[in-house]
XYZ file of C-alpha atoms in Angstrom:
166
model
C 69.306 74.583 -7.443
C 70.862 74.750 -10.905
C 74.604 74.359 -11.165
C 76.756 77.006 -12.810
C 78.656 75.650 -15.827
C 81.881 77.212 -17.090
C 83.017 76.042 -20.528
C 86.810 76.165 -20.668
C 86.619 77.145 -24.360
C 84.801 80.341 -23.302
C 87.570 81.417 -20.892
C 90.442 83.263 -22.573
C 93.848 81.677 -21.909
C 96.384 83.762 -20.002
C 100.066 83.140 -20.841
C 102.416 82.027 -18.108
C 105.116 84.522 -17.221
C 107.783 82.020 -18.336
C 106.069 81.334 -21.680
C 105.831 77.600 -20.999
C 102.052 77.391 -21.172
C 98.720 79.070 -20.557
C 96.110 79.054 -17.795
C 92.326 79.431 -17.856
C 90.856 80.372 -14.473
C 87.540 78.502 -14.242
C 86.429 79.310 -10.689
C 87.811 81.243 -7.725
C 86.586 81.800 -4.172
C 85.474 85.327 -3.318
C 87.904 85.313 -0.383
C 90.787 83.927 -2.462
C 91.004 80.708 -0.408
C 90.882 78.504 -3.519
C 90.891 78.505 -7.289
C 90.313 75.936 -10.007
C 92.077 76.419 -13.311
C 93.008 74.557 -16.456
C 96.592 74.794 -17.683
C 98.123 73.856 -21.015
C 101.743 72.809 -20.569
C 103.351 73.189 -23.983
C 107.032 72.655 -23.203
C 109.498 71.679 -20.507
C 110.145 74.283 -17.842
C 109.491 75.553 -14.310
C 106.096 76.024 -12.695
C 105.233 79.186 -10.812
C 105.398 78.980 -7.031
C 102.424 79.649 -4.783
C 103.891 80.195 -1.311
C 101.493 79.311 1.486
C 99.278 77.272 -0.854
C 98.661 73.593 -1.566
C 98.268 72.405 -5.147
C 96.463 69.371 -6.534
C 97.195 68.739 -10.199
C 95.287 66.228 -12.350
C 96.399 65.353 -15.890
C 93.203 65.583 -17.979
C 94.636 65.515 -21.528
C 97.846 63.948 -22.766
C 99.676 60.732 -21.937
C 102.134 61.752 -19.206
C 103.648 64.677 -17.322
C 106.979 64.335 -15.555
C 107.455 66.635 -12.566
C 110.495 67.220 -10.421
C 109.281 68.597 -7.079
C 112.019 69.912 -4.799
C 114.484 67.608 -6.567
C 112.292 64.469 -6.396
C 111.031 63.008 -9.710
C 107.342 62.106 -10.107
C 105.430 60.688 -13.071
C 101.910 62.127 -13.279
C 99.589 59.776 -15.156
C 96.191 60.650 -16.630
C 93.340 61.078 -14.173
C 95.510 60.488 -11.068
C 95.507 63.556 -8.812
C 98.915 64.628 -7.489
C 99.280 67.015 -4.534
C 102.331 69.105 -3.653
C 103.203 72.270 -1.705
C 102.699 75.466 -3.653
C 106.056 76.793 -2.439
C 107.913 73.809 -3.925
C 110.367 74.242 -6.759
C 108.678 72.373 -9.624
C 110.073 71.651 -13.070
C 107.822 70.006 -15.668
C 108.773 67.845 -18.621
C 106.347 66.869 -21.389
C 108.201 63.900 -22.966
C 105.318 62.918 -25.253
C 104.085 66.391 -26.165
C 101.791 69.073 -24.734
C 99.373 68.210 -21.922
C 96.437 69.811 -20.126
C 96.089 69.739 -16.348
C 93.346 70.655 -13.922
C 94.848 72.709 -11.075
C 93.296 73.181 -7.677
C 95.201 75.700 -5.549
C 94.070 76.312 -1.959
C 95.036 78.061 1.249
C 95.489 74.955 3.437
C 94.811 76.998 6.586
C 91.167 77.305 5.561
C 90.429 74.728 2.818
C 91.248 71.041 2.360
C 91.063 69.931 -1.286
C 90.071 66.483 -2.515
C 90.024 65.448 -6.177
C 88.462 62.155 -7.263
C 87.987 60.901 -10.827
C 84.724 59.037 -11.431
C 82.973 57.437 -14.400
C 79.209 57.825 -14.631
C 76.896 55.510 -16.551
C 74.263 56.558 -19.080
C 71.455 56.778 -16.508
C 73.620 58.031 -13.643
C 73.673 61.403 -11.980
C 76.137 62.864 -9.519
C 74.823 65.471 -7.086
C 77.255 68.265 -6.288
C 77.171 70.083 -2.950
C 77.940 73.785 -2.673
C 81.577 72.959 -1.823
C 82.038 70.820 -4.935
C 82.690 71.191 -8.636
C 83.189 68.645 -11.395
C 85.444 69.069 -14.411
C 83.952 66.940 -17.198
C 86.641 64.974 -19.052
C 84.406 62.982 -21.420
C 80.756 63.134 -22.435
C 78.342 65.821 -23.602
C 79.782 68.532 -21.358
C 83.475 67.642 -21.870
C 85.739 70.597 -21.185
C 83.322 72.213 -18.727
C 83.507 72.851 -14.995
C 80.149 72.303 -13.299
C 80.067 74.235 -10.013
C 77.672 73.016 -7.298
C 75.155 72.952 -5.967
C 73.616 70.979 -8.794
C 74.430 67.775 -10.630
C 76.244 66.148 -13.506
C 74.231 63.525 -15.373
C 74.711 60.967 -18.125
C 77.641 58.919 -19.372
C 80.847 60.837 -18.653
C 84.114 60.884 -16.758
C 84.521 63.686 -14.217
C 87.189 64.985 -11.863
C 85.215 65.882 -8.743
C 86.760 68.679 -6.681
C 85.660 68.927 -3.050
C 86.800 71.995 -1.107
C 86.188 71.419 2.601
C 86.329 74.538 4.755
C 87.925 74.168 8.182
């Protein structure tokens, strides 16, 4: 089966309510149990809360994102997924300028999210199951979310999102 590809450049950005950035919703479950989005964090400020949800954030562009989650500081480095409760009080700081993050937000009562960053070689392919998607960070399809079932092929770096239903 052919994968569905969503180019982030084709999705209009929606401004955050606090004016601190924008979000592009790339994929969402019909039942609302999960969503995958791309956010541009332009300045320091609070994140929105998502009560009853679990968030996994992956820095996909920019050098560093500092987060304070419920009073605890965390340094989010490129391509290292970071999970936190959606109800947490989160304040972001962009000490080296604007960044872009891949956000996976799920209802943990029905979906368990996993995000893994992989590098593929020139002759490699990565099959995607129907509960997977891959955000392409580098390569021919950079800036696209490939939604399974299907595959990603060729030299690239991808953030693979697996959404396991309970």
